[in-house]
Short mmCIF file of C-alpha atoms and ligand atoms in Angstrom, two decimals:
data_model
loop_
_atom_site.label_atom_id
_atom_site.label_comp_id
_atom_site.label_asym_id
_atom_site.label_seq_id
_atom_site.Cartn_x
_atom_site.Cartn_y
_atom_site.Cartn_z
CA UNK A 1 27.61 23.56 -38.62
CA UNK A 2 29.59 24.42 -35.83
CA UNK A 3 32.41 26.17 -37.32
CA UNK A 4 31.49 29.01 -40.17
CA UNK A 5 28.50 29.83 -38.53
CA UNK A 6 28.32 33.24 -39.80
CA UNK A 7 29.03 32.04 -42.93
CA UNK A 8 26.04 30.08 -42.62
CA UNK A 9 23.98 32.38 -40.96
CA UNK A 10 24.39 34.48 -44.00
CA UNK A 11 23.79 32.51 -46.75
CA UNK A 12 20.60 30.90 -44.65
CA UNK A 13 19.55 34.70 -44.62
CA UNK A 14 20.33 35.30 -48.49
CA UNK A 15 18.55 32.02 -49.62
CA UNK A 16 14.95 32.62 -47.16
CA UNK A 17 14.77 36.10 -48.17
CA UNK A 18 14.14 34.91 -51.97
CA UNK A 19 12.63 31.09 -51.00
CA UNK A 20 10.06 31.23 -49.63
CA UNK A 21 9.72 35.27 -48.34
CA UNK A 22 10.31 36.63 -51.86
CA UNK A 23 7.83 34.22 -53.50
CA UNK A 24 5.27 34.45 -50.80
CA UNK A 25 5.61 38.37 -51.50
CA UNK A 26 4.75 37.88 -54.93
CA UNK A 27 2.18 35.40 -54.79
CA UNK A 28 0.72 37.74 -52.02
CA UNK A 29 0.53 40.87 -54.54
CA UNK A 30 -0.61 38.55 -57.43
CA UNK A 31 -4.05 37.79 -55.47
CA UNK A 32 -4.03 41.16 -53.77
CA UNK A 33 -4.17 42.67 -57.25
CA UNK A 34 -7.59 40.40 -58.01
CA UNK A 35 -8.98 43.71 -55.92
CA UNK A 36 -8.66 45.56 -59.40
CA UNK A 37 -11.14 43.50 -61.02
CA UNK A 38 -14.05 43.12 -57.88
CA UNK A 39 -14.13 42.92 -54.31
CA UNK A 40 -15.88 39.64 -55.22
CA UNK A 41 -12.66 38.69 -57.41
CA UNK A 42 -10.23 39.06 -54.15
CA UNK A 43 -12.55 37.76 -51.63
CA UNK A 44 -12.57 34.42 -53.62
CA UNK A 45 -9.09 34.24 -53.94
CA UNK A 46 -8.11 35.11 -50.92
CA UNK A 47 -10.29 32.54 -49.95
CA UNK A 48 -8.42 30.04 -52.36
CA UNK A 49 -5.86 30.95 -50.19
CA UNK A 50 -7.02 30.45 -46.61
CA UNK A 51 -8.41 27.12 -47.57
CA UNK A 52 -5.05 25.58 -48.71
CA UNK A 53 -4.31 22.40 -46.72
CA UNK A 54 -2.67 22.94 -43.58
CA UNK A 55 -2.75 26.51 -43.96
CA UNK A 56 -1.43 27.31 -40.31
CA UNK A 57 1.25 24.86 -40.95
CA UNK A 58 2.48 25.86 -44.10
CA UNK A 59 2.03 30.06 -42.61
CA UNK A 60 4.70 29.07 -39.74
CA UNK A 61 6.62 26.97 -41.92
CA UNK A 62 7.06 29.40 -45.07
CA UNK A 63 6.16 32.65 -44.00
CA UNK A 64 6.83 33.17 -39.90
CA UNK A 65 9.33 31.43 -38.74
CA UNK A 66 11.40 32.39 -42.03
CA UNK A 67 10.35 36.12 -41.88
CA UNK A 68 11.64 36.07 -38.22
CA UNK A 69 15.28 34.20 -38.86
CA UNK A 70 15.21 37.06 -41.98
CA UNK A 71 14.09 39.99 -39.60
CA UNK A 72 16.27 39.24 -36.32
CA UNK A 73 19.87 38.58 -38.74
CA UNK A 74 18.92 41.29 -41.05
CA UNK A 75 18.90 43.97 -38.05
CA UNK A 76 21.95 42.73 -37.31
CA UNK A 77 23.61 43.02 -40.34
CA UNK A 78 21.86 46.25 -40.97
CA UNK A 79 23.41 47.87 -37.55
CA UNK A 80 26.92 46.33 -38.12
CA UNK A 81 27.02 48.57 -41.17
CA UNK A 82 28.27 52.26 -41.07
CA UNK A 83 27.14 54.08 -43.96
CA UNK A 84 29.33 56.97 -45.77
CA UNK A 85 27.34 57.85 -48.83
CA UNK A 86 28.79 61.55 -48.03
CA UNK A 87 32.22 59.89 -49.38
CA UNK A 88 31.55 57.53 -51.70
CA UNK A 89 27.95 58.35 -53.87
CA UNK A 90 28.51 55.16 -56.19
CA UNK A 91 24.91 53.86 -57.40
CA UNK A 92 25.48 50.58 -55.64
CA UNK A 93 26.39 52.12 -52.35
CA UNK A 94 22.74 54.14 -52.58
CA UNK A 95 21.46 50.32 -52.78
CA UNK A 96 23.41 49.30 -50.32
CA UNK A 97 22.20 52.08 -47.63
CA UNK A 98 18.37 51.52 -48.96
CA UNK A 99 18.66 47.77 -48.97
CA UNK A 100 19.24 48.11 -44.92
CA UNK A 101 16.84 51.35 -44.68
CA UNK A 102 13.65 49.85 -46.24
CA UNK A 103 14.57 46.26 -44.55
CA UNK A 104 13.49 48.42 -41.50
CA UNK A 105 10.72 50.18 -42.75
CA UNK A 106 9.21 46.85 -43.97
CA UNK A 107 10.13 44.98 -40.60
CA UNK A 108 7.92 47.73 -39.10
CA UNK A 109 5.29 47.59 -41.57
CA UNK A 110 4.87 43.88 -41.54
CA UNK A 111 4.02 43.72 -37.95
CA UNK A 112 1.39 46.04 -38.24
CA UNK A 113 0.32 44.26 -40.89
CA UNK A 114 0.26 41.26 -39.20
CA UNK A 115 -1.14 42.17 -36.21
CA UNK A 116 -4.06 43.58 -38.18
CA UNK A 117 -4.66 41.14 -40.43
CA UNK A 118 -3.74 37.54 -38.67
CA UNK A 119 -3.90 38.22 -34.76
CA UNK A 120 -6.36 40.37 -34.07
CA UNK A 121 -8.60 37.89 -36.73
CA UNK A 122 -7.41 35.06 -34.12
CA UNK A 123 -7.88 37.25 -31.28
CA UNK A 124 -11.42 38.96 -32.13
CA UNK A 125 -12.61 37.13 -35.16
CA UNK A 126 -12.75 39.80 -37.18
CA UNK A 127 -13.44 38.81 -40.50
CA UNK A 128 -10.19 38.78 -43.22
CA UNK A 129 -11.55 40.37 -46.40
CA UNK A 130 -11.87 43.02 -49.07
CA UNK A 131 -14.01 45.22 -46.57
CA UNK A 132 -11.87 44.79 -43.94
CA UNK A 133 -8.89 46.04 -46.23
CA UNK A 134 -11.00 49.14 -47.17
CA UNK A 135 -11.86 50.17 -43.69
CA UNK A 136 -8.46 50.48 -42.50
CA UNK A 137 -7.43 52.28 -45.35
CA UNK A 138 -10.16 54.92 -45.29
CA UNK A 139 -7.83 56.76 -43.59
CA UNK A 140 -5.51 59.04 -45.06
CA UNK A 141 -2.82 58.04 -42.72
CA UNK A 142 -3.22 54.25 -43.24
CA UNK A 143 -3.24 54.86 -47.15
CA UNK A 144 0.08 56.28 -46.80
CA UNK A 145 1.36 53.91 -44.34
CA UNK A 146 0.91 51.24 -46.94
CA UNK A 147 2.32 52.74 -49.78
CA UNK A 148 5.29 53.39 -47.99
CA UNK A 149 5.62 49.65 -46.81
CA UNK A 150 4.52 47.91 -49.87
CA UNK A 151 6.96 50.00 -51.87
CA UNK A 152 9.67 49.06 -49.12
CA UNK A 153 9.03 45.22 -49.03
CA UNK A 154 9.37 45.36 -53.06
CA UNK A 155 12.21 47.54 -53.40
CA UNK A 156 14.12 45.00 -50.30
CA UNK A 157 12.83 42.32 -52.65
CA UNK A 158 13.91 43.39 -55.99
CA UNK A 159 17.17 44.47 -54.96
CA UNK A 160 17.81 41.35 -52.13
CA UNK A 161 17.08 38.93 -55.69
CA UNK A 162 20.21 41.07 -56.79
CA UNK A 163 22.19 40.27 -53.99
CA UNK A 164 21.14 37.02 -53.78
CA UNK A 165 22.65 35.99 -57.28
CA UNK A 166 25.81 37.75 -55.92
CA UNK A 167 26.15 36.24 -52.91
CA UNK A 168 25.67 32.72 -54.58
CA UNK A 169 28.08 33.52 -57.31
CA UNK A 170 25.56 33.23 -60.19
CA UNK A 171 26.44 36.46 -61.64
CA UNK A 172 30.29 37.40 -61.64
CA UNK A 173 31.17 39.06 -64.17
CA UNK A 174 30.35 43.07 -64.01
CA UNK A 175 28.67 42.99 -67.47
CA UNK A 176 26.43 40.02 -65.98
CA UNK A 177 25.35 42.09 -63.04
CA UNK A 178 24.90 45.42 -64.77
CA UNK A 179 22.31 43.03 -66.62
CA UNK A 180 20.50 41.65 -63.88
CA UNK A 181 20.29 45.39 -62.23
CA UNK A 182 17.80 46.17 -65.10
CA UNK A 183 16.41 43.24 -64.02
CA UNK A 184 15.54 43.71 -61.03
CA UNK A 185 14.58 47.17 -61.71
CA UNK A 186 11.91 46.00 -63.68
CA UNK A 187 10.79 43.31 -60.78
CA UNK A 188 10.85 46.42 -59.26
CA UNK A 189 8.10 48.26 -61.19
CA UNK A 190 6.24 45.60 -61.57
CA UNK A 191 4.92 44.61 -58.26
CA UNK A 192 5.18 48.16 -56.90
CA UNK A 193 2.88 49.09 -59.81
CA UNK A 194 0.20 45.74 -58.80
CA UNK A 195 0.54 46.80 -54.66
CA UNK A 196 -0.02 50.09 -55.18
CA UNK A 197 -3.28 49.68 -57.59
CA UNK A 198 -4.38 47.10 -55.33
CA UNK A 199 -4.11 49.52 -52.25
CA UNK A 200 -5.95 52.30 -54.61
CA UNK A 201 -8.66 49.94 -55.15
CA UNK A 202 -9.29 48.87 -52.01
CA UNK A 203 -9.28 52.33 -50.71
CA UNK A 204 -11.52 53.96 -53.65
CA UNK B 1 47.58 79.90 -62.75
CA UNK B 2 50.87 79.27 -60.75
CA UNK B 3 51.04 83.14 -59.44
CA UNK B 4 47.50 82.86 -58.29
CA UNK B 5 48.47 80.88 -55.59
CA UNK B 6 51.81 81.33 -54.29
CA UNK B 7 51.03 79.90 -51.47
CA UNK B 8 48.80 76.52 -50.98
CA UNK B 9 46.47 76.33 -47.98
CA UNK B 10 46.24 72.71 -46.27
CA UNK B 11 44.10 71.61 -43.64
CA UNK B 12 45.78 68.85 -41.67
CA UNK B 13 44.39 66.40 -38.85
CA UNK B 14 47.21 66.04 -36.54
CA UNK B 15 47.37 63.41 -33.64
CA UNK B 16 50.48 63.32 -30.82
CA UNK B 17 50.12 59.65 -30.20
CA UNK B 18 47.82 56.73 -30.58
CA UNK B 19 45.51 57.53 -27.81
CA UNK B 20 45.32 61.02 -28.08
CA UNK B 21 42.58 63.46 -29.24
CA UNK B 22 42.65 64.20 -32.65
CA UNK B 23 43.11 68.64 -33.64
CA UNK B 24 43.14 70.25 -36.69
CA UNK B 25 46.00 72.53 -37.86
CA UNK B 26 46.26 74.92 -41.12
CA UNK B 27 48.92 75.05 -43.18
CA UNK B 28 50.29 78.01 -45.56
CA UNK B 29 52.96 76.17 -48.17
CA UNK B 30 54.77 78.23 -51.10
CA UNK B 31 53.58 77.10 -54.27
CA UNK B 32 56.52 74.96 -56.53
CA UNK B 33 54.75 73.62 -60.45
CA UNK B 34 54.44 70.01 -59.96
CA UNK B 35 53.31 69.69 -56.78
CA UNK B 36 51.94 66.60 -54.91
CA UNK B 37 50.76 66.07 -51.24
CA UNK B 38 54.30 64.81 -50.28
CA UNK B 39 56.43 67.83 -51.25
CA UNK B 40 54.10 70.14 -49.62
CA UNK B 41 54.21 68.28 -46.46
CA UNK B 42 57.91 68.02 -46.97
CA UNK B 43 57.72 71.44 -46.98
CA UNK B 44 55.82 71.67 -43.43
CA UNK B 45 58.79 68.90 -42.19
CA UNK B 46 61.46 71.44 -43.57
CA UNK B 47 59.69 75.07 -41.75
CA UNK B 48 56.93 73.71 -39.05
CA UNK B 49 55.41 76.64 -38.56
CA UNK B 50 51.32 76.74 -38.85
CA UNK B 51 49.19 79.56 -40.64
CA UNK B 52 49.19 81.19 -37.57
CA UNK B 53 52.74 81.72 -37.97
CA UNK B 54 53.47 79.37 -34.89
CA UNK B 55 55.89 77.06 -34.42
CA UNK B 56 54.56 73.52 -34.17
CA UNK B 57 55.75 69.83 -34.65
CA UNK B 58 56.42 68.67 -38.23
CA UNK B 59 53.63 66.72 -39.03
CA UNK B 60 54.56 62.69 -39.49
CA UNK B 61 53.13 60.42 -42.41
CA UNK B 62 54.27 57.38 -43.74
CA UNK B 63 55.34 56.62 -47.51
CA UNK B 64 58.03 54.42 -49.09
CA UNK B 65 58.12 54.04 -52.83
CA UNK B 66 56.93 57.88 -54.03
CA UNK B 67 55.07 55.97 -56.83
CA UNK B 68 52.36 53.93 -55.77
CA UNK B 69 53.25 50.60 -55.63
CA UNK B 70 53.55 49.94 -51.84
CA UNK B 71 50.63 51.56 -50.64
CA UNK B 72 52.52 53.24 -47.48
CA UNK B 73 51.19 56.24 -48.11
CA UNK B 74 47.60 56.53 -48.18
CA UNK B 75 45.47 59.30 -46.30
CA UNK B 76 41.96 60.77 -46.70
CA UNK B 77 42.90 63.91 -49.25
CA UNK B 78 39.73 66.15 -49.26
CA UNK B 79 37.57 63.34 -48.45
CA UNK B 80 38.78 60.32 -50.60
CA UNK B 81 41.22 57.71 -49.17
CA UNK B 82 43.99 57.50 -51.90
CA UNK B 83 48.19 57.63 -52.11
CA UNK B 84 49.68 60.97 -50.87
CA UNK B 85 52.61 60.28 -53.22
CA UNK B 86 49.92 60.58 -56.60
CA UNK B 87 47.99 63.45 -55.51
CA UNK B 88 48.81 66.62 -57.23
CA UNK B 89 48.34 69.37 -56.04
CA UNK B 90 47.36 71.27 -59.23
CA UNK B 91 44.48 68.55 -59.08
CA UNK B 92 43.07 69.62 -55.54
CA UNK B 93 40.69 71.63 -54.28
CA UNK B 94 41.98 74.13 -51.91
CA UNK B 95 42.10 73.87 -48.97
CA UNK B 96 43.25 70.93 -49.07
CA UNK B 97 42.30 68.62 -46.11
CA UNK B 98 44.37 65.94 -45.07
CA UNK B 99 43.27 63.15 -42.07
CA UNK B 100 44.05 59.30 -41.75
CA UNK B 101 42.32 56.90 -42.69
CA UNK B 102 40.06 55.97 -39.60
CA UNK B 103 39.78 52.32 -40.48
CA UNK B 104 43.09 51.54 -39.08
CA UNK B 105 44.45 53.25 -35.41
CA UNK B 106 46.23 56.02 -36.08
CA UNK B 107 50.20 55.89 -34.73
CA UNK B 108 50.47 59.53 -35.23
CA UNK B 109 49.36 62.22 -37.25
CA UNK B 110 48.46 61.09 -40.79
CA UNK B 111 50.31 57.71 -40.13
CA UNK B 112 47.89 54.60 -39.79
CA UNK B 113 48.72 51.08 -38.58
CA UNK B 114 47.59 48.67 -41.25
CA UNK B 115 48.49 45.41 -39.03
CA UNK B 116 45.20 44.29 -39.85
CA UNK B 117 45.62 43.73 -43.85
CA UNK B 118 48.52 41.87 -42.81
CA UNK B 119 47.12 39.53 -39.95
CA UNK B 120 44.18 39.33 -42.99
CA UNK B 121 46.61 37.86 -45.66
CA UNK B 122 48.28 35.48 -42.98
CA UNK B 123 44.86 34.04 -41.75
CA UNK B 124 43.77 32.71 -45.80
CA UNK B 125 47.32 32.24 -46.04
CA UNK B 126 47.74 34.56 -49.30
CA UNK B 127 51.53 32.67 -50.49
CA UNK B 128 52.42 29.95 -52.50
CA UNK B 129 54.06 27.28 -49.97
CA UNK B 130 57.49 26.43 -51.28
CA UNK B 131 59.69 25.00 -48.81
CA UNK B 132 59.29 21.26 -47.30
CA UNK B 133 61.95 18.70 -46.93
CA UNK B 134 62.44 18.38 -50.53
CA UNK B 135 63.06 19.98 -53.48
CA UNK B 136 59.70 20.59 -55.17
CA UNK B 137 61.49 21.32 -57.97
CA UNK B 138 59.25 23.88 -60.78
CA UNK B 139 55.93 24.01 -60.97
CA UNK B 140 54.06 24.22 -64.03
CA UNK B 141 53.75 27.07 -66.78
CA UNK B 142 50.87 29.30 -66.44
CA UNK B 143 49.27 29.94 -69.39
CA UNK B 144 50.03 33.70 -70.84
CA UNK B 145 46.51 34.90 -70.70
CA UNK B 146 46.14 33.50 -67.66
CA UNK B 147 48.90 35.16 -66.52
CA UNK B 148 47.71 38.07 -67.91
CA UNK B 149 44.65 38.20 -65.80
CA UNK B 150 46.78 37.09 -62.56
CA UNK B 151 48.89 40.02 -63.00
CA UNK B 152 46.18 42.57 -62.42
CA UNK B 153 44.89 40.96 -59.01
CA UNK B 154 48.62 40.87 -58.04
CA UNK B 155 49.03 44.85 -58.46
CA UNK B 156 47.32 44.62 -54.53
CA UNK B 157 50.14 47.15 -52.64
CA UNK B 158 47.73 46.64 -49.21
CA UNK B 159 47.23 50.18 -49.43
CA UNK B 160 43.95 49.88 -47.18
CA UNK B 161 41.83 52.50 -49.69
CA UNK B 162 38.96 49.42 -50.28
CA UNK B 163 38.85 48.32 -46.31
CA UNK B 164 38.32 53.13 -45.93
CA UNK B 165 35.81 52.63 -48.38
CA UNK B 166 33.83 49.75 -47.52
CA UNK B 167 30.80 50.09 -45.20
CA UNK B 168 31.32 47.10 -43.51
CA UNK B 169 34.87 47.08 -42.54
CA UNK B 170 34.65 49.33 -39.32
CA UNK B 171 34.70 49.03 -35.71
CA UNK B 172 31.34 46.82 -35.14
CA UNK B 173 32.75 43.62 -37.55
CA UNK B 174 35.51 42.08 -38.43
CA UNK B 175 35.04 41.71 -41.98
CA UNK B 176 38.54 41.34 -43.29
CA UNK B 177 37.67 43.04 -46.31
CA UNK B 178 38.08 43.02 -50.08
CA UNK B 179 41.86 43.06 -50.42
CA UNK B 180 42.27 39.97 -48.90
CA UNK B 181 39.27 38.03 -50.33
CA UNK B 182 40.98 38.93 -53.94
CA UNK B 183 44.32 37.42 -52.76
CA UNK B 184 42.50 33.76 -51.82
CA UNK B 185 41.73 34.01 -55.95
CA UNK B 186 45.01 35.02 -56.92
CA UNK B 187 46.49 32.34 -54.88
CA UNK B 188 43.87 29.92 -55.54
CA UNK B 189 44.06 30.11 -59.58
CA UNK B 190 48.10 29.92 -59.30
CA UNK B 191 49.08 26.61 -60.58
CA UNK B 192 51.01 25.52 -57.53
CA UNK B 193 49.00 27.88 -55.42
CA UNK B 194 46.30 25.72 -56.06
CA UNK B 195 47.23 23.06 -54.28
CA UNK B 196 46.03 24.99 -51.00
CA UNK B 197 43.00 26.12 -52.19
CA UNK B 198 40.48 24.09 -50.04
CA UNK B 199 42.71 25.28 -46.59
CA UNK B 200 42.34 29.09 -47.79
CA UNK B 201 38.77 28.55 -48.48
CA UNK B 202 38.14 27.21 -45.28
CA UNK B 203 40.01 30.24 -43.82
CA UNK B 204 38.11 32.50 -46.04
CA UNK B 205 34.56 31.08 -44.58
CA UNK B 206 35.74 31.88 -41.49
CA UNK B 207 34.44 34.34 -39.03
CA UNK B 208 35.30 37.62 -40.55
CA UNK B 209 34.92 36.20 -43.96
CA UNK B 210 34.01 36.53 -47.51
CA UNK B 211 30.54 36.44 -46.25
CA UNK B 212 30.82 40.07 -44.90
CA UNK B 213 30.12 41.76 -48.45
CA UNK B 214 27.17 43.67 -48.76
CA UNK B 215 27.84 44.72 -52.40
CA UNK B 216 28.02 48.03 -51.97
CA UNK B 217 30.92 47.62 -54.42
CA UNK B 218 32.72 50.77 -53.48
CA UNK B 219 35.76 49.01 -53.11
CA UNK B 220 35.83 48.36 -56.73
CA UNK B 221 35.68 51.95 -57.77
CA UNK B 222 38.11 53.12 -55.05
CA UNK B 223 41.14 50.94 -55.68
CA UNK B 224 43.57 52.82 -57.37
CA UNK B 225 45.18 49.57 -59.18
CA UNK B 226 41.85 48.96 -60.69
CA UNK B 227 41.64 45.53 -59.21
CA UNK B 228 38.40 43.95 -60.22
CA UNK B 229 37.75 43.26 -56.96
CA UNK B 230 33.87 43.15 -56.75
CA UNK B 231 34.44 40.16 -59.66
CA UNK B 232 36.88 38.22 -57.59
CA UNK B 233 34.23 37.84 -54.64
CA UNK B 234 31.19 36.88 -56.91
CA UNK B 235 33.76 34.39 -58.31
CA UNK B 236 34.67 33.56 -54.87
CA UNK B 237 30.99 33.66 -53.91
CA UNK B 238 30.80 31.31 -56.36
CA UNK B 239 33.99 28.63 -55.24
CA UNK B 240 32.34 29.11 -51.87
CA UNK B 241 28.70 27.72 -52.75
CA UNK B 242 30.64 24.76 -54.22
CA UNK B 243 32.77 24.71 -51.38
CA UNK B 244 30.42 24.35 -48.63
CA UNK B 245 28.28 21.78 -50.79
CA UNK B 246 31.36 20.01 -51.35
CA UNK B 247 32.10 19.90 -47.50
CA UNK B 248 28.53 19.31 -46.50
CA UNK B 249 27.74 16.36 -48.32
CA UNK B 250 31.19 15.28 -48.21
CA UNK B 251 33.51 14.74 -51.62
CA UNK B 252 35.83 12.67 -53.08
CA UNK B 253 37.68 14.97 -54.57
CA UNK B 254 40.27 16.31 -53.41
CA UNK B 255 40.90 19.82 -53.83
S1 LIG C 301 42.77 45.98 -53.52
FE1 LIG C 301 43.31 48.04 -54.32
S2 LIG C 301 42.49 49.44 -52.76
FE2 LIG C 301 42.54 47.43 -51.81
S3 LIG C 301 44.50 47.33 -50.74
FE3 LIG C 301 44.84 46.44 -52.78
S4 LIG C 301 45.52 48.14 -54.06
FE4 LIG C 301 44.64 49.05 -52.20
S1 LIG C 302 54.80 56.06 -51.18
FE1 LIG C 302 54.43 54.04 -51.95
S2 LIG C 302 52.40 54.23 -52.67
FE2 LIG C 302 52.85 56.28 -52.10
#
């Protein structure tokens, strides 16, 4: 694909940040929110989890080295961008501003997360489970810190499944897309609803 | 009320030449009924003297029609990009403030260079080729609703109001923007048009290319021919996923 790389570039970015980033999101709030129901409920499906076949193989294959094409191009189309909400205060061009804004904030919050959760468990063996999850957000600070990015990460999700059926030219007409904005809205409210009792029930 | 204001105050950013700084001057115009943003800066060409009661340069725009169909004319008006020869001034705030349109160089004053929208309609090769070493004779009948439809993309006067409006048209890409991406589907759904349409979608994957939209979709709200331009890239989102399955797998059809 030497000539229209961009082109490709872009739809590469559109079509990872729904398969597989958007559904790992998902499934990862689905067995998050077993910490409603027990400690004992998550820990055993989180262990589900880490005892997939191939587990590292399938992490680099559908979360990291996705998550980083997604990340680097993303920054780059963020900064290539020059917002002027002061002029034009349409509803989409709000979306359009927080689509790049909380593509950041999640970028930041998703190292972190990493770090905490996946390297410094490789690094110092500290043990991946529901007590780890409610030391770290014992603190105040760290409560907040999630909120912030899990709200982020679903609010770039919901609205990037928007884009994406844009950008592949599943939904044209206006009436179509005005449709799939409710959609998404309630994607939306959803999964921020499930991360945000999961963080209360870790932390409480 | 007319006697309110017999006089209208306007706020205009003035420029000597393309590479100088940009200044502000004010304006005091007497008041006529009926009004628009070209008679009162006909009125600064006829006296140039500023609110200070100097005398200055007459300040230089560029129009050509005086009814919105060839886009010449557009300038930021109190924020919004739009045609100087539409604007009332009944309709305006006061002051009102005038400036170009900073997505194009300025040549001077409140006239832009829109070189760009034309390089843009050359590159997807927005035309209907007609001449080779034949006659091609007619082509055939569009069908009236069809036609219709075409009309309304063909209102496009390059105005440059959806490249001032669009986030990503500006110096760090070089995102043709919407006006021309709605020309490839005018062109493209033209009977004899059509012929071309796999060359103008290559041109239209190109660097600088459809791909560029980041729906913010204020180009749709700020054309003032109401071009439904926000539907012509999903449907040329659309043409383009085909497209580039079409050319990756390779086809044998040929179109
Ligand atoms: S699409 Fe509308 S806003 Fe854009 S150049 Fe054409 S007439 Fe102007
Ligand atoms: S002078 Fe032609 S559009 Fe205003």
């Amino acid at each position: 694909m030497a000539e229209n790389r961009e082109f490709f570039n872009r739809r590469l970015h559109s079509l990872l940040g729904v398969f597989p980033i958007g559904l790992f999101l998902m499934q990862h709030l689905v067995v998050n929110h077993f910490a409603t129901y027990s400690p004992e409920a998550f820990n055993n499906a989180a262990h589900f989890m880490e005892n997939l076949p191939l587990r590292v193989f399938l992490e680099f294959v559908l979360i990291y080295i996705p998550l980083l094409f997604h990340a680097v191009y993303g920054v780059y189309i963020a900064f290539t961008a020059k917002n002027n909400l002061r002029r034009y205060g349409f509803f989409r061009n709000w979306m359009f501003m927080l689509q790049r804004a909380t593509g950041i904030i999640t970028l930041i919050f998703i190292v972190w997360h990493v770090w905490e959760t996946r390297l410094a468990h490789a690094i110092y063996g500290t043990e991946v489970n529901f007590d780890m999850m409610a030391t770290i957000l014992e603190s105040t600070f760290m409560f907040w810190f999630y909120v912030v990015g899990v709200v982020a990460a679903v609010f770039h999700f919901a609205n990037g499944l928007w884009s994406f059926f844009v950008t592949w030219g599943i939904t044209v007409t206006p009436r179509s897309q005005k449709v799939l904005t409710y959609a998404t809205l309630g994607i939306f409210i959803i999964f921020t609803y499930m991360g945000i009792a999961s963080l209360i029930a870790f932390a409480y | 009320m007319a006697e309110d204001h017999k006089t209208i105050r306007m706020i205009v950013q003035r420029q000597d030449e393309p590479e100088a700084q940009p200044y502000e001057e004010e304006f005091e115009i007497p008041y006529r009924k009926n009004m628009n943003v070209i008679s009162a800066l006909m009125e600064i060409r006829r006296n140039p003297v500023n609110a200070k009661g100097e005398q200055t340069t007459p300040v230089y725009w560029d129009m050509g029609c005086l009814e919105e169909v060839c886009g010449a004319c557009s300038m930021v008006i109190n924020g919004k990009a739009m045609q100087s020869c539409t604007a009332l001034i009944d309709q305006l705030e006061q002051p009102v403030r005038l400036e170009p349109m900073k997505t194009f160089p300025v040549m001077r004053d409140l006239a832009v260079d829109r070189s760009r929208m034309f390089d843009s309609l050359k590159k997807v090769k927005a035309w209907v080729p007609i001449d080779g070493t034949y006659d091609l004779g007619e082509g055939p009948r569009m069908p009236e609703s069809k036609r219709q439809w075409a009309y309304e993309l063909s209102k496009c006067m390059t105005c440059g109001v959806c490249l001032e409006a669009c986030p990503n048209v500006n110096s760090n890409s070089d995102f043709i923007g919407p006006a021309a991406l709605s020309q490839v589907r005018l062109f493209n759904s033209h009977p004899t048009g059509s012929y071309h349409k796999a060359e103008r979608m290559d041109a239209l994957l190109d660097d600088g290319g459809l791909q560029n939209c980041g729906n913010s979709q204020n180009c749709v709200q700020a054309c003032p021919k109401g071009i439904p331009l926000t539907t012509s890239i999903a449907a040329l989102n659309r043409e383009a996923t085909l497209h580039s399955f079409k050319s990756f797998f390779g086809s044998d059809y040929h179109h």
